[in-house]
Coordinates of C-alpha atoms in Angstrom, one line a residue:
Chain A
M119 CA -0.7 -27.6 9.2
S120 CA -2.7 -26.0 6.4
L121 CA -4.7 -28.3 4.0
A122 CA -2.3 -27.7 1.1
E123 CA -5.0 -27.9 -1.5
L124 CA -3.9 -28.6 -5.0
I125 CA -5.5 -26.1 -7.5
C126 CA -5.2 -27.4 -11.1
P127 CA -5.6 -25.9 -14.5
A128 CA -8.6 -26.9 -16.7
G129 CA -8.4 -25.4 -20.1
T130 CA -10.9 -27.8 -21.6
P131 CA -13.6 -30.2 -20.3
A132 CA -11.2 -33.0 -21.1
A133 CA -8.4 -31.4 -19.2
L134 CA -10.8 -30.8 -16.3
R135 CA -11.7 -34.5 -16.1
T136 CA -8.1 -35.4 -16.3
A137 CA -7.2 -33.1 -13.5
V138 CA -10.1 -34.4 -11.3
D139 CA -9.1 -38.0 -12.0
A140 CA -5.4 -37.2 -11.2
G141 CA -6.3 -36.0 -7.8
A142 CA -6.9 -32.2 -8.0
D143 CA -8.6 -30.7 -4.9
A144 CA -9.9 -28.0 -7.1
V145 CA -9.8 -27.0 -10.7
Y146 CA -10.0 -23.6 -12.2
C147 CA -11.4 -22.7 -15.6
G148 CA -13.1 -19.9 -17.6
F149 CA -15.7 -19.2 -20.3
Q150 CA -14.9 -18.8 -24.0
D151 CA -14.6 -15.0 -23.9
A152 CA -12.7 -12.0 -22.6
T153 CA -13.9 -12.6 -19.0
N154 CA -10.8 -14.7 -18.2
A155 CA -7.0 -14.3 -18.7
R156 CA -6.5 -17.3 -20.9
N157 CA -8.9 -16.2 -23.7
F158 CA -7.1 -18.4 -26.3
P159 CA -8.7 -20.0 -29.4
G160 CA -9.8 -23.6 -28.7
L161 CA -9.7 -23.2 -24.9
N162 CA -12.3 -22.8 -22.2
F163 CA -15.9 -23.7 -21.6
T164 CA -19.4 -23.1 -22.9
P165 CA -22.1 -22.8 -20.1
E166 CA -23.3 -26.3 -21.0
E167 CA -19.8 -27.8 -20.8
L168 CA -19.3 -26.0 -17.4
E169 CA -22.5 -27.5 -16.1
A170 CA -21.4 -31.0 -17.0
S171 CA -17.9 -30.4 -15.7
V172 CA -19.2 -29.1 -12.3
A173 CA -21.3 -32.2 -12.0
H174 CA -18.3 -34.5 -12.8
A175 CA -16.0 -32.6 -10.4
H176 CA -18.5 -32.5 -7.6
A177 CA -19.2 -36.2 -7.9
K178 CA -15.5 -36.7 -7.0
A179 CA -15.5 -34.0 -4.3
T180 CA -13.4 -31.7 -6.4
K181 CA -14.2 -27.9 -6.3
V182 CA -14.6 -25.8 -9.4
L183 CA -13.2 -22.2 -9.4
L184 CA -14.4 -19.9 -12.2
A185 CA -11.8 -17.3 -13.3
L186 CA -13.4 -13.9 -14.1
N187 CA -10.1 -12.3 -13.7
T188 CA -9.8 -9.7 -16.4
Y189 CA -10.8 -6.1 -16.3
P190 CA -14.0 -5.1 -18.2
P191 CA -13.5 -2.0 -20.3
A192 CA -16.2 0.6 -19.7
G193 CA -19.3 -0.2 -21.7
K194 CA -18.8 -4.0 -21.5
V195 CA -19.3 -4.7 -17.8
D196 CA -22.5 -6.7 -18.5
L197 CA -20.5 -9.6 -20.1
W198 CA -18.6 -10.1 -16.8
R199 CA -21.9 -9.8 -14.7
Q200 CA -23.6 -12.4 -16.9
A201 CA -20.7 -14.7 -16.6
A202 CA -20.8 -14.4 -12.8
D203 CA -24.6 -15.0 -12.8
T204 CA -24.1 -18.1 -15.1
G205 CA -21.3 -19.4 -12.9
A206 CA -23.4 -19.0 -9.8
R207 CA -26.4 -20.8 -11.4
L208 CA -24.2 -23.7 -12.5
G209 CA -22.9 -24.1 -9.0
V210 CA -19.2 -23.2 -9.2
D211 CA -17.6 -23.1 -5.8
A212 CA -15.8 -19.8 -6.0
F213 CA -15.0 -16.9 -8.4
I214 CA -11.5 -15.7 -9.0
V215 CA -11.7 -11.9 -9.6
A216 CA -9.4 -8.9 -10.1
D217 CA -11.6 -5.9 -11.0
M218 CA -13.1 -4.0 -8.1
G219 CA -16.4 -3.5 -10.0
V220 CA -16.7 -7.2 -10.7
A221 CA -15.8 -8.1 -7.1
D222 CA -18.4 -5.6 -5.8
Y223 CA -21.1 -7.0 -8.1
I224 CA -20.5 -10.6 -7.0
A225 CA -20.2 -9.6 -3.3
R226 CA -23.7 -7.9 -3.5
T227 CA -25.4 -10.3 -6.0
H228 CA -24.0 -13.7 -4.9
P229 CA -23.1 -13.1 -1.3
D230 CA -23.0 -16.9 -0.6
K231 CA -20.2 -17.5 -3.1
R232 CA -16.6 -17.5 -2.2
L233 CA -14.5 -14.8 -3.8
H234 CA -10.8 -15.4 -4.5
L235 CA -8.5 -12.5 -5.4
S236 CA -6.7 -13.3 -8.7
V237 CA -3.0 -12.8 -9.1
Q238 CA -4.2 -10.2 -11.8
A239 CA -5.1 -7.9 -8.9
A240 CA -1.4 -7.7 -8.0
A241 CA -2.1 -7.5 -4.2
S242 CA 1.5 -7.9 -2.9
S243 CA 1.2 -6.4 0.6
P244 CA -1.0 -7.1 3.7
E245 CA -2.7 -3.7 3.3
A246 CA -3.7 -4.3 -0.3
I247 CA -5.0 -7.8 0.5
R248 CA -6.9 -6.5 3.6
Y249 CA -8.5 -3.9 1.3
Y250 CA -10.1 -6.6 -0.8
C251 CA -11.0 -8.8 2.3
E252 CA -12.7 -6.0 4.1
N253 CA -14.5 -4.5 1.2
F254 CA -15.6 -7.5 -0.8
G255 CA -15.3 -10.4 1.6
V256 CA -12.4 -12.0 -0.3
R257 CA -11.6 -15.4 1.3
R258 CA -8.4 -16.3 -0.5
V259 CA -5.6 -14.3 -2.2
V260 CA -3.5 -15.7 -5.1
L261 CA -0.1 -14.1 -4.4
P262 CA 2.0 -12.6 -7.1
R263 CA 5.1 -14.7 -8.0
I264 CA 7.4 -12.0 -6.7
L265 CA 7.6 -12.7 -3.0
T266 CA 10.2 -14.6 -1.0
I267 CA 9.0 -17.3 1.5
P268 CA 9.9 -15.1 4.6
E269 CA 7.7 -12.3 3.0
I270 CA 4.9 -14.8 2.5
R271 CA 5.2 -15.9 6.1
Q272 CA 4.9 -12.3 7.2
I273 CA 1.9 -11.5 5.0
R274 CA 0.1 -14.6 6.4
K275 CA 0.4 -13.2 9.9
E276 CA -1.2 -10.0 8.9
I277 CA -4.2 -11.0 6.7
P278 CA -7.6 -12.5 7.5
C279 CA -7.8 -14.8 4.4
E280 CA -6.2 -17.9 2.9
I281 CA -3.1 -17.8 0.6
E282 CA -2.7 -19.5 -2.7
T283 CA 0.7 -19.5 -4.4
F284 CA 1.8 -20.7 -7.8
I285 CA 4.1 -23.7 -7.5
F286 CA 4.6 -24.9 -11.1
G287 CA 4.4 -23.6 -14.7
N288 CA 4.9 -20.4 -16.6
H289 CA 7.1 -18.0 -14.7
G290 CA 5.4 -14.7 -15.2
L291 CA 7.8 -11.8 -14.7
M292 CA 5.8 -8.7 -15.0
V293 CA 3.3 -7.9 -12.2
E294 CA 0.2 -9.5 -13.5
G295 CA -2.7 -7.3 -14.2
R296 CA -0.3 -4.4 -14.9
C297 CA 1.1 -5.5 -18.2
S298 CA 0.2 -3.9 -21.6
L299 CA 3.1 -5.3 -23.6
T300 CA 0.9 -7.5 -25.8
N301 CA -1.5 -4.7 -26.5
Y302 CA 1.4 -2.4 -27.5
L303 CA 2.5 -4.8 -30.2
T304 CA -0.7 -6.6 -31.2
G305 CA -3.7 -4.4 -30.3
Q306 CA -5.1 -7.2 -28.0
S307 CA -5.0 -6.4 -24.3
T308 CA -4.0 -8.9 -21.6
N309 CA -6.2 -7.0 -19.0
M310 CA -9.2 -6.3 -21.2
D311 CA -9.2 -9.2 -23.7
G312 CA -7.4 -11.9 -21.7
V313 CA -4.8 -12.3 -24.4
C314 CA -1.0 -12.7 -24.0
S315 CA 1.4 -12.9 -27.0
P316 CA -1.4 -14.5 -29.1
A317 CA -0.6 -17.4 -31.5
S318 CA -2.5 -15.7 -34.3
D319 CA 0.3 -13.0 -34.4
V320 CA 3.2 -15.5 -34.2
E321 CA 5.5 -16.2 -37.2
Y322 CA 8.8 -18.0 -37.5
L323 CA 11.2 -17.0 -40.2
R324 CA 14.1 -19.2 -41.4
H325 CA 17.1 -17.2 -42.5
E326 CA 19.7 -18.1 -45.1
D327 CA 22.3 -19.0 -42.5
G328 CA 20.0 -21.5 -40.9
S329 CA 19.0 -19.3 -38.0
M330 CA 15.4 -18.7 -37.1
S331 CA 13.5 -15.6 -36.0
S332 CA 10.4 -15.8 -33.8
Q333 CA 8.1 -12.8 -34.4
L334 CA 5.1 -11.4 -32.8
A335 CA 3.0 -9.0 -34.9
G336 CA 6.1 -8.4 -37.1
F337 CA 8.4 -7.7 -34.2
T338 CA 11.4 -10.0 -33.8
I339 CA 11.2 -11.2 -30.2
D340 CA 14.2 -13.6 -30.5
R341 CA 16.6 -15.1 -33.0
F342 CA 17.9 -18.6 -32.7
S343 CA 21.1 -20.1 -34.1
P344 CA 20.7 -23.3 -36.1
D345 CA 21.7 -25.4 -33.0
E346 CA 19.1 -23.7 -30.7
K347 CA 15.6 -24.7 -30.2
A348 CA 13.3 -21.9 -31.3
G349 CA 11.0 -20.8 -28.4
Y350 CA 7.6 -19.2 -28.4
P351 CA 7.8 -15.4 -28.9
T352 CA 6.5 -14.2 -25.5
I353 CA 7.5 -10.5 -25.3
C354 CA 9.0 -10.7 -21.8
K355 CA 11.1 -13.8 -22.6
G356 CA 12.7 -12.5 -25.8
R357 CA 16.3 -11.5 -26.4
Y358 CA 17.0 -7.8 -27.1
T359 CA 20.0 -5.6 -27.4
A360 CA 20.6 -2.4 -25.4
P361 CA 23.4 0.3 -25.4
H362 CA 25.4 -1.8 -22.9
R363 CA 24.4 -5.1 -24.3
S364 CA 25.3 -5.4 -28.0
E365 CA 24.8 -9.2 -27.9
G366 CA 21.1 -10.2 -27.6
Y367 CA 20.3 -10.9 -24.0
Y368 CA 17.2 -11.8 -22.0
A369 CA 16.3 -8.3 -20.9
F370 CA 13.5 -9.5 -18.7
E371 CA 13.7 -13.2 -18.0
E372 CA 14.9 -16.4 -19.7
P373 CA 12.3 -18.9 -21.0
I374 CA 12.1 -20.8 -17.8
S375 CA 9.5 -22.5 -15.7
L376 CA 8.7 -22.2 -12.1
N377 CA 9.1 -25.4 -10.1
L378 CA 8.7 -25.2 -6.3
S379 CA 8.4 -29.0 -5.7
R380 CA 11.4 -28.8 -3.3
L381 CA 9.9 -25.9 -1.4
L382 CA 6.5 -27.4 -0.6
P383 CA 7.2 -28.2 3.1
E384 CA 8.5 -24.7 3.6
L385 CA 5.5 -23.1 1.9
I386 CA 3.1 -25.1 4.0
D387 CA 5.0 -24.1 7.1
A388 CA 4.8 -20.5 6.0
G389 CA 1.0 -20.8 6.0
V390 CA 0.2 -21.3 2.3
H391 CA -3.3 -22.9 2.0
A392 CA -3.3 -23.9 -1.6
F393 CA -0.9 -24.6 -4.4
K394 CA -1.6 -23.5 -7.9
I395 CA -0.4 -25.2 -11.0
E396 CA -0.3 -22.9 -14.1
G397 CA -1.2 -24.2 -17.5
R398 CA -4.7 -24.0 -18.8
Q399 CA -3.2 -23.8 -22.3
R400 CA -1.3 -27.1 -21.8
S401 CA -2.2 -30.6 -23.0
K402 CA -4.0 -33.3 -21.1
S403 CA -0.8 -35.3 -20.7
Y404 CA 0.8 -32.3 -19.1
V405 CA -2.1 -31.9 -16.7
R406 CA -2.1 -35.7 -15.9
G407 CA 1.7 -35.7 -15.3
V408 CA 2.0 -32.6 -13.2
V409 CA -1.1 -33.1 -11.1
S410 CA -0.3 -36.8 -10.3
A411 CA 3.3 -35.9 -9.4
F412 CA 2.2 -33.0 -7.0
R413 CA -0.7 -35.1 -5.7
Q414 CA 1.9 -37.7 -4.5
A415 CA 4.2 -35.1 -3.1
V416 CA 1.5 -33.3 -1.1
D417 CA 0.1 -36.6 0.2
D418 CA 3.7 -37.6 1.3
I419 CA 4.1 -34.3 3.2
R420 CA 0.7 -34.6 4.8
A421 CA 1.5 -38.1 5.9
G422 CA 4.8 -36.8 7.4
R423 CA 6.9 -38.6 4.8
E424 CA 9.8 -37.3 2.7
A425 CA 8.1 -36.0 -0.5
R426 CA 8.9 -38.0 -3.6
I427 CA 9.4 -35.5 -6.3
A428 CA 8.9 -37.0 -9.8
D429 CA 11.1 -35.4 -12.3
L430 CA 8.9 -32.6 -13.8
V431 CA 11.6 -31.0 -15.8
A432 CA 10.6 -32.6 -19.1
L433 CA 7.2 -30.8 -18.8
T434 CA 8.7 -27.4 -18.2
E435 CA 9.2 -24.7 -20.8
G436 CA 12.6 -24.7 -22.4
Q437 CA 13.5 -27.6 -20.1
K438 CA 14.8 -25.2 -17.5
Q439 CA 13.4 -24.5 -14.1
T440 CA 13.7 -21.9 -11.4
Q441 CA 12.5 -21.3 -7.8
G442 CA 12.3 -17.6 -8.8
A443 CA 11.6 -15.0 -6.2
F444 CA 10.6 -17.6 -3.7
E445 CA 14.2 -18.7 -3.2
T446 CA 16.1 -15.4 -3.0
R447 CA 15.9 -11.7 -3.2
K448 CA 18.8 -11.7 -5.7
W449 CA 16.2 -12.7 -8.3
R450 CA 15.1 -9.1 -8.2
Chain B
M153 CA -15.8 25.9 -27.3
A154 CA -16.6 26.2 -23.7
V155 CA -15.9 22.5 -23.0
K156 CA -12.3 22.8 -24.1
D157 CA -11.9 26.0 -22.0
M158 CA -12.8 24.0 -18.9
M159 CA -10.2 21.3 -19.6
K160 CA -7.2 21.2 -17.3
L161 CA -3.7 20.4 -18.5
T162 CA -1.6 18.3 -16.0
L163 CA 2.0 17.3 -15.7
G164 CA 2.3 13.7 -14.5
P165 CA 5.0 12.6 -12.0
I166 CA 8.6 12.1 -13.4
A167 CA 8.9 8.4 -14.1
Y168 CA 12.7 8.5 -14.3
H169 CA 15.6 8.8 -11.9
W170 CA 16.5 12.4 -12.7
A171 CA 19.2 13.9 -10.4
A172 CA 18.0 16.2 -7.6
D173 CA 19.4 19.4 -9.3
T174 CA 17.8 18.4 -12.6
R175 CA 14.5 18.1 -10.9
R176 CA 14.9 21.4 -9.2
D177 CA 15.6 23.2 -12.4
F178 CA 12.9 21.3 -14.2
Y179 CA 10.2 22.3 -11.7
A180 CA 11.4 25.9 -11.4
R181 CA 10.9 26.3 -15.1
I182 CA 7.6 24.5 -15.0
A183 CA 6.5 26.9 -12.3
D184 CA 7.6 30.0 -14.2
E185 CA 6.8 29.1 -17.7
A186 CA 4.6 26.0 -18.3
P187 CA 0.9 26.5 -19.0
V188 CA -0.2 23.6 -17.0
D189 CA -2.8 23.7 -14.2
E190 CA -1.8 20.8 -12.1
V191 CA 1.4 19.1 -11.3
Y192 CA 1.8 15.6 -9.8
L193 CA 5.0 15.1 -7.8
G194 CA 6.6 12.1 -6.0
E195 CA 8.3 8.8 -6.8
V196 CA 5.9 6.3 -8.4
I197 CA 8.3 3.7 -9.8
C198 CA 11.1 2.8 -7.4
S199 CA 11.2 3.3 -3.6
K200 CA 15.0 3.3 -3.6
R201 CA 15.0 6.6 -5.5
A202 CA 12.8 8.5 -3.2
P203 CA 15.4 9.6 -0.6
F204 CA 17.3 11.5 -3.3
H205 CA 14.6 13.9 -4.1
E206 CA 12.3 13.9 -1.1
P207 CA 14.2 16.7 0.7
D208 CA 13.4 19.0 -2.1
L209 CA 9.7 18.2 -2.1
P210 CA 8.4 20.9 0.3
G211 CA 10.3 23.6 -1.6
T212 CA 9.0 22.4 -5.0
I213 CA 5.4 22.2 -3.7
E214 CA 5.7 25.8 -2.4
R215 CA 7.2 27.0 -5.6
L216 CA 4.6 25.4 -7.8
Q217 CA 1.8 26.6 -5.7
R218 CA 3.1 30.2 -5.7
A219 CA 2.9 29.9 -9.4
G220 CA -0.8 29.0 -9.2
K221 CA -0.5 25.3 -9.9
T222 CA -2.4 22.7 -8.0
V223 CA 0.0 20.2 -6.6
V224 CA -0.9 16.5 -6.1
L225 CA 1.4 13.9 -4.6
S226 CA 1.5 10.5 -6.3
S227 CA 2.1 7.2 -4.5
L228 CA 4.2 4.2 -5.4
A229 CA 2.8 1.8 -8.0
E230 CA 4.3 -1.3 -6.4
V231 CA 4.1 -1.8 -2.6
M232 CA 5.8 -4.9 -1.3
L233 CA 8.7 -4.1 1.0
K234 CA 8.5 -2.6 4.5
R235 CA 9.9 0.8 3.4
E236 CA 7.3 0.9 0.6
R237 CA 4.5 0.0 3.0
R238 CA 5.7 2.8 5.4
A239 CA 6.1 5.4 2.6
T240 CA 2.6 4.6 1.4
E241 CA 1.1 4.8 4.9
D242 CA 2.9 8.1 5.6
L243 CA 1.7 9.7 2.4
M244 CA -1.9 8.6 3.0
S245 CA -1.9 10.3 6.4
M246 CA -1.4 13.7 4.8
E247 CA -4.3 16.1 4.8
W248 CA -2.8 18.3 2.2
P249 CA -1.9 18.6 -0.6
E250 CA -4.1 16.2 -2.6
I251 CA -3.0 12.6 -3.0
E252 CA -3.0 10.3 -6.1
I253 CA -3.1 6.6 -5.2
N254 CA -1.4 4.0 -7.4
N255 CA -1.7 0.8 -5.3
A256 CA -4.5 -0.8 -3.3
A257 CA -2.3 -0.6 -0.1
G258 CA -2.8 3.2 -0.4
L259 CA -6.5 2.8 -0.8
Y260 CA -6.6 0.7 2.4
A261 CA -4.6 3.4 4.4
R262 CA -6.6 6.3 2.9
G263 CA -10.0 4.9 3.8
N264 CA -12.8 7.2 2.6
R265 CA -10.9 10.4 2.9
P266 CA -10.7 12.3 -0.5
H267 CA -8.1 11.1 -3.0
R268 CA -7.4 10.7 -6.7
I269 CA -7.0 7.4 -8.5
G270 CA -3.8 7.0 -10.5
P271 CA -3.2 5.2 -13.8
F272 CA -1.8 2.1 -12.1
M273 CA -5.1 1.4 -10.2
N274 CA -6.8 -0.2 -13.2
A275 CA -10.0 1.9 -13.2
Y276 CA -11.1 0.4 -16.5
N277 CA -14.9 0.8 -16.2
E278 CA -17.9 2.6 -14.9
A279 CA -18.6 0.0 -12.1
T280 CA -15.1 0.3 -10.7
I281 CA -15.1 4.1 -11.0
A282 CA -18.5 4.2 -9.2
W283 CA -17.1 1.9 -6.4
M284 CA -14.0 4.1 -6.1
A285 CA -16.1 7.3 -5.9
R286 CA -18.2 5.8 -3.1
Q287 CA -14.9 5.3 -1.3
G288 CA -13.9 8.9 -1.6
A289 CA -12.2 9.1 -5.0
T290 CA -12.6 12.6 -6.4
H291 CA -10.7 12.0 -9.7
V292 CA -9.7 9.1 -11.8
C293 CA -6.8 8.8 -14.3
L294 CA -7.6 6.0 -16.7
P295 CA -5.2 3.3 -17.7
T296 CA -3.1 4.4 -20.8
E297 CA -4.2 1.4 -22.9
M298 CA -7.9 2.3 -22.9
P299 CA -9.6 2.8 -26.2
A300 CA -11.8 5.8 -27.2
P301 CA -15.2 4.2 -26.8
A302 CA -14.4 3.0 -23.2
I303 CA -12.9 6.4 -22.4
A304 CA -16.2 8.0 -23.5
V305 CA -18.3 5.7 -21.3
A306 CA -16.0 6.1 -18.3
A307 CA -16.0 9.9 -18.7
R308 CA -19.8 10.0 -18.9
A309 CA -20.0 7.9 -15.7
A310 CA -17.4 10.1 -13.9
G311 CA -19.4 13.2 -15.0
E312 CA -22.6 11.8 -13.5
L313 CA -20.7 11.1 -10.3
G314 CA -19.2 14.6 -10.3
I315 CA -15.6 13.5 -10.3
G316 CA -12.7 14.4 -12.6
I317 CA -11.4 12.1 -15.4
E318 CA -7.9 12.2 -16.8
V319 CA -6.2 10.7 -19.8
Q320 CA -2.5 10.6 -20.7
V321 CA -2.1 12.5 -23.9
F322 CA 1.7 12.8 -24.1
G323 CA 4.8 10.7 -23.3
R324 CA 5.9 7.1 -23.2
A325 CA 3.2 4.7 -22.2
P326 CA 3.7 2.8 -19.0
L327 CA 3.5 -0.9 -20.2
A328 CA 4.5 -3.0 -17.3
V329 CA 6.0 -3.2 -13.8
S330 CA 8.0 -6.0 -12.3
A331 CA 9.6 -6.8 -8.9
R332 CA 12.8 -7.2 -10.9
C333 CA 14.9 -4.2 -11.9
Y334 CA 15.7 -4.5 -15.6
H335 CA 18.1 -1.6 -15.5
A336 CA 20.2 -3.4 -12.9
R337 CA 19.9 -6.6 -14.9
A338 CA 21.2 -5.0 -18.1
H339 CA 24.3 -4.1 -16.1
G340 CA 24.8 -7.4 -14.5
R341 CA 23.5 -6.3 -11.1
T342 CA 20.4 -6.9 -9.0
K343 CA 17.9 -4.5 -7.5
D344 CA 19.6 -4.5 -4.1
N345 CA 23.0 -3.5 -5.5
C346 CA 21.8 -1.5 -8.5
R347 CA 24.0 1.5 -7.7
F348 CA 21.3 3.6 -9.4
V349 CA 22.4 2.9 -13.0
C350 CA 19.0 4.1 -14.1
E351 CA 20.1 7.7 -13.5
D352 CA 22.1 7.5 -16.8
D353 CA 19.0 7.2 -18.9
A354 CA 16.9 10.3 -18.5
D355 CA 14.4 9.1 -21.1
G356 CA 14.6 5.4 -20.4
M357 CA 17.1 2.7 -21.6
P358 CA 16.2 1.6 -25.2
L359 CA 15.8 -2.0 -26.1
F360 CA 16.2 -3.1 -29.7
T361 CA 15.0 -6.2 -31.4
R362 CA 17.7 -8.4 -32.9
N363 CA 17.1 -6.9 -36.3
E364 CA 17.8 -3.5 -34.7
Q365 CA 14.3 -2.1 -34.4
P366 CA 13.7 0.0 -31.4
I367 CA 10.8 -1.5 -29.4
L368 CA 10.7 -0.8 -25.7
R369 CA 12.2 1.4 -22.9
V370 CA 13.5 0.2 -19.6
N371 CA 13.0 2.4 -16.5
G372 CA 14.1 0.5 -13.5
I373 CA 11.3 -2.0 -12.7
Q374 CA 9.1 -0.4 -15.3
T375 CA 8.9 -1.1 -19.0
Q376 CA 7.7 1.7 -21.2
S377 CA 6.7 2.2 -24.9
E378 CA 9.4 3.2 -27.3
S379 CA 7.0 5.7 -28.9
Y380 CA 5.6 8.8 -27.2
V381 CA 1.8 8.7 -26.9
D382 CA 0.5 11.8 -28.6
L383 CA -3.2 12.6 -28.5
L384 CA -2.9 16.2 -29.4
P385 CA -5.0 15.9 -32.6
E386 CA -7.6 14.0 -30.4
T387 CA -8.0 16.6 -27.7
G388 CA -11.2 17.9 -29.2
Q389 CA -12.8 14.5 -29.2
L390 CA -11.6 13.9 -25.6
A391 CA -13.2 17.2 -24.5
A392 CA -16.4 16.4 -26.3
D393 CA -16.5 13.0 -24.5
G394 CA -16.3 14.6 -21.1
V395 CA -12.6 14.1 -20.2
T396 CA -11.7 16.8 -17.7
H397 CA -7.9 16.5 -17.4
L398 CA -5.2 15.8 -20.0
R399 CA -1.9 14.4 -18.7
L400 CA 1.5 15.2 -20.1
M401 CA 4.2 12.8 -18.9
P402 CA 7.6 14.4 -18.4
Q403 CA 10.1 13.2 -21.0
D404 CA 13.7 14.4 -21.6
V405 CA 12.5 17.1 -24.1
D406 CA 11.4 20.7 -23.7
M407 CA 8.3 20.1 -21.6
V408 CA 7.4 23.8 -21.5
G409 CA 7.2 23.7 -25.2
V410 CA 5.1 20.5 -25.1
A411 CA 2.7 22.1 -22.6
S412 CA 2.5 25.2 -24.8
A413 CA 1.6 23.2 -27.9
F414 CA -1.3 21.5 -26.1
R415 CA -2.4 24.7 -24.4
K416 CA -2.5 26.6 -27.7
V417 CA -4.8 23.9 -29.2
L418 CA -7.1 23.9 -26.1
N419 CA -7.3 27.7 -26.3
E420 CA -7.8 27.5 -30.1
E421 CA -4.9 29.8 -30.7
Q422 CA -3.3 27.3 -33.1
A423 CA -4.7 24.6 -35.3
P424 CA -3.9 21.0 -34.2
D425 CA -1.8 20.2 -37.3
E426 CA 0.3 23.3 -36.7
A427 CA 0.8 22.5 -33.0
E428 CA 1.6 18.9 -34.0
T429 CA 4.4 20.2 -36.3
S430 CA 6.0 22.1 -33.4
L431 CA 5.5 19.2 -31.1
R432 CA 7.4 17.0 -33.5
E433 CA 10.3 19.5 -33.6
I434 CA 10.4 19.6 -29.8
C435 CA 10.5 15.8 -29.7
R436 CA 13.4 15.6 -32.2
G437 CA 11.9 13.0 -34.4
R438 CA 10.9 10.5 -31.7
P439 CA 8.1 8.2 -32.9
F440 CA 4.6 9.2 -31.9
S441 CA 1.7 6.7 -31.4
N442 CA -2.0 6.7 -30.7
G443 CA -2.8 3.1 -31.4
F444 CA -4.3 2.4 -27.9
Y445 CA -6.8 5.2 -28.4
Y446 CA -8.0 3.7 -31.7
G447 CA -8.1 0.1 -30.3
E448 CA -5.1 -0.8 -32.4
A449 CA -1.6 -2.0 -31.5
G450 CA -0.3 0.8 -29.1
Y451 CA 2.8 1.6 -31.1
R452 CA 0.8 2.5 -34.2
R453 CA 0.1 6.0 -35.4
I454 CA -3.4 6.2 -36.8
A455 CA -4.4 9.2 -38.9
M456 CA -7.5 10.9 -37.5
A457 CA -10.5 10.5 -39.7
T458 CA -11.4 13.9 -41.2
P459 CA -15.0 14.8 -40.2
A460 CA -17.3 14.8 -43.2

């Protein structure tokens, strides 16, 4: 059986301590700039905060993974290199990378550090994963959330590195690292700036009939009737109309959260080494609740017991959950 | 303007599911009439579509080459299923014509034999471009969302490495890909039983906001911009910055006319604003954008600053 490590989000030093104390095997975090894919105001770490956080985590035998998982635009590569150098100096346990230039730099400059391939690299086949393993010494791949469990099992047989999969949190629909929707509407790029549907561009408009529009950069992403709860205007979770769909419909996906708590034994059996919980932008109480619940579930499975799955629905977006692609090809 | 004379005009791969006879007619006319230097062929978006037009590929290649065009075969952007892995491997084993790779699975199969890097490969910077060149890349098409200053740095790096650098200057911007087919979803189907509804939308299926503003286009698993990228007024700057190839993406408009408009500007036979006027007529009032180039929201149309 694989170790089934629990990889937990740390958007702030406080969230990091919470995740460590709740039983994370590893936490992942980023600096306060474009070098990571959650470059949101009020999130992330200064080098000083990261240094203290690494000490706290290591004292409890928890690993710290540094996300450098965006794509530097030409002319700005040094920011990513300096972030890697700083992370190495502060003793992080691994780097999570997507860009080949960044991967190449770390492989040459910090050859003793583990490299994890970010979901942002969109490596969804054994050949793509082997490319990164053979060229940059990647030790673990974070798989895109688009594969079924039989597909994951097959990939595991054909690659020389560990597999990490998302098990809980935001259910990204677009292939990560290949999405410019936010840049198209707001001028801030997910790949280059680490920004997705930024809060600074969000507005809610109340209409005379009591309905509410959620807008991003002036575009109506959804409209809610008075009895509906207005959701956050993420472009790929909005309702639109089309020639065959005169009523607004979720053209891409409903606002729904991934929850694979019931599939953990199957995922372990398929050869998944590490389970990732999404949510660096979420609160400490979210981190505490989710990490504790999954800690218990994973410990149950490791001990050969039936996993007790605490009810995690209250913590999910829109109070709805899915097993997404992991469950069935019909999802596609 | 020697720099502009050296610039090549290319026609990107058809992103949509055009019927086989439509494609045949399209490429026959491109071969006979379009002033483009290079043509990319092949299915990039959906592996289910490939069997419909692959039988015509050898004839199309031959026809275009006879007309003096360089032909390049583009690989799938998303490789996940067995048939996609096999298709990618088969393409990568070809010695001729040239190959454009759009997924790391293709890079793995190709090894260090010569190849081009497609716009889905995320070659955003000089370090990545240098890495790719060391692995055999002879040419890189930059991601469509890259802003001008980054394009200039990337083009300079490519120039020093002696490889080509390409920028999309016309057509809907590729904004996202997914494992899910949004065309099938709109019709209450799934990808496995899609019955190729995407064939009905030769220029993509429009999505509108709930206050009736056109916003995006669906093309199977791909999401595109509602506006057409148009960098015709910027071709001079692109040339000065060292970009070697300008890519026109096929849309459901007169592409010979589109290519001619760009060619006339490159040849300095027509002023950019005149060519722009005829481009607008050809595109029948569809919105144009250049926001990405200027580091603004992609849908925006920014007026070029007049040189002092």
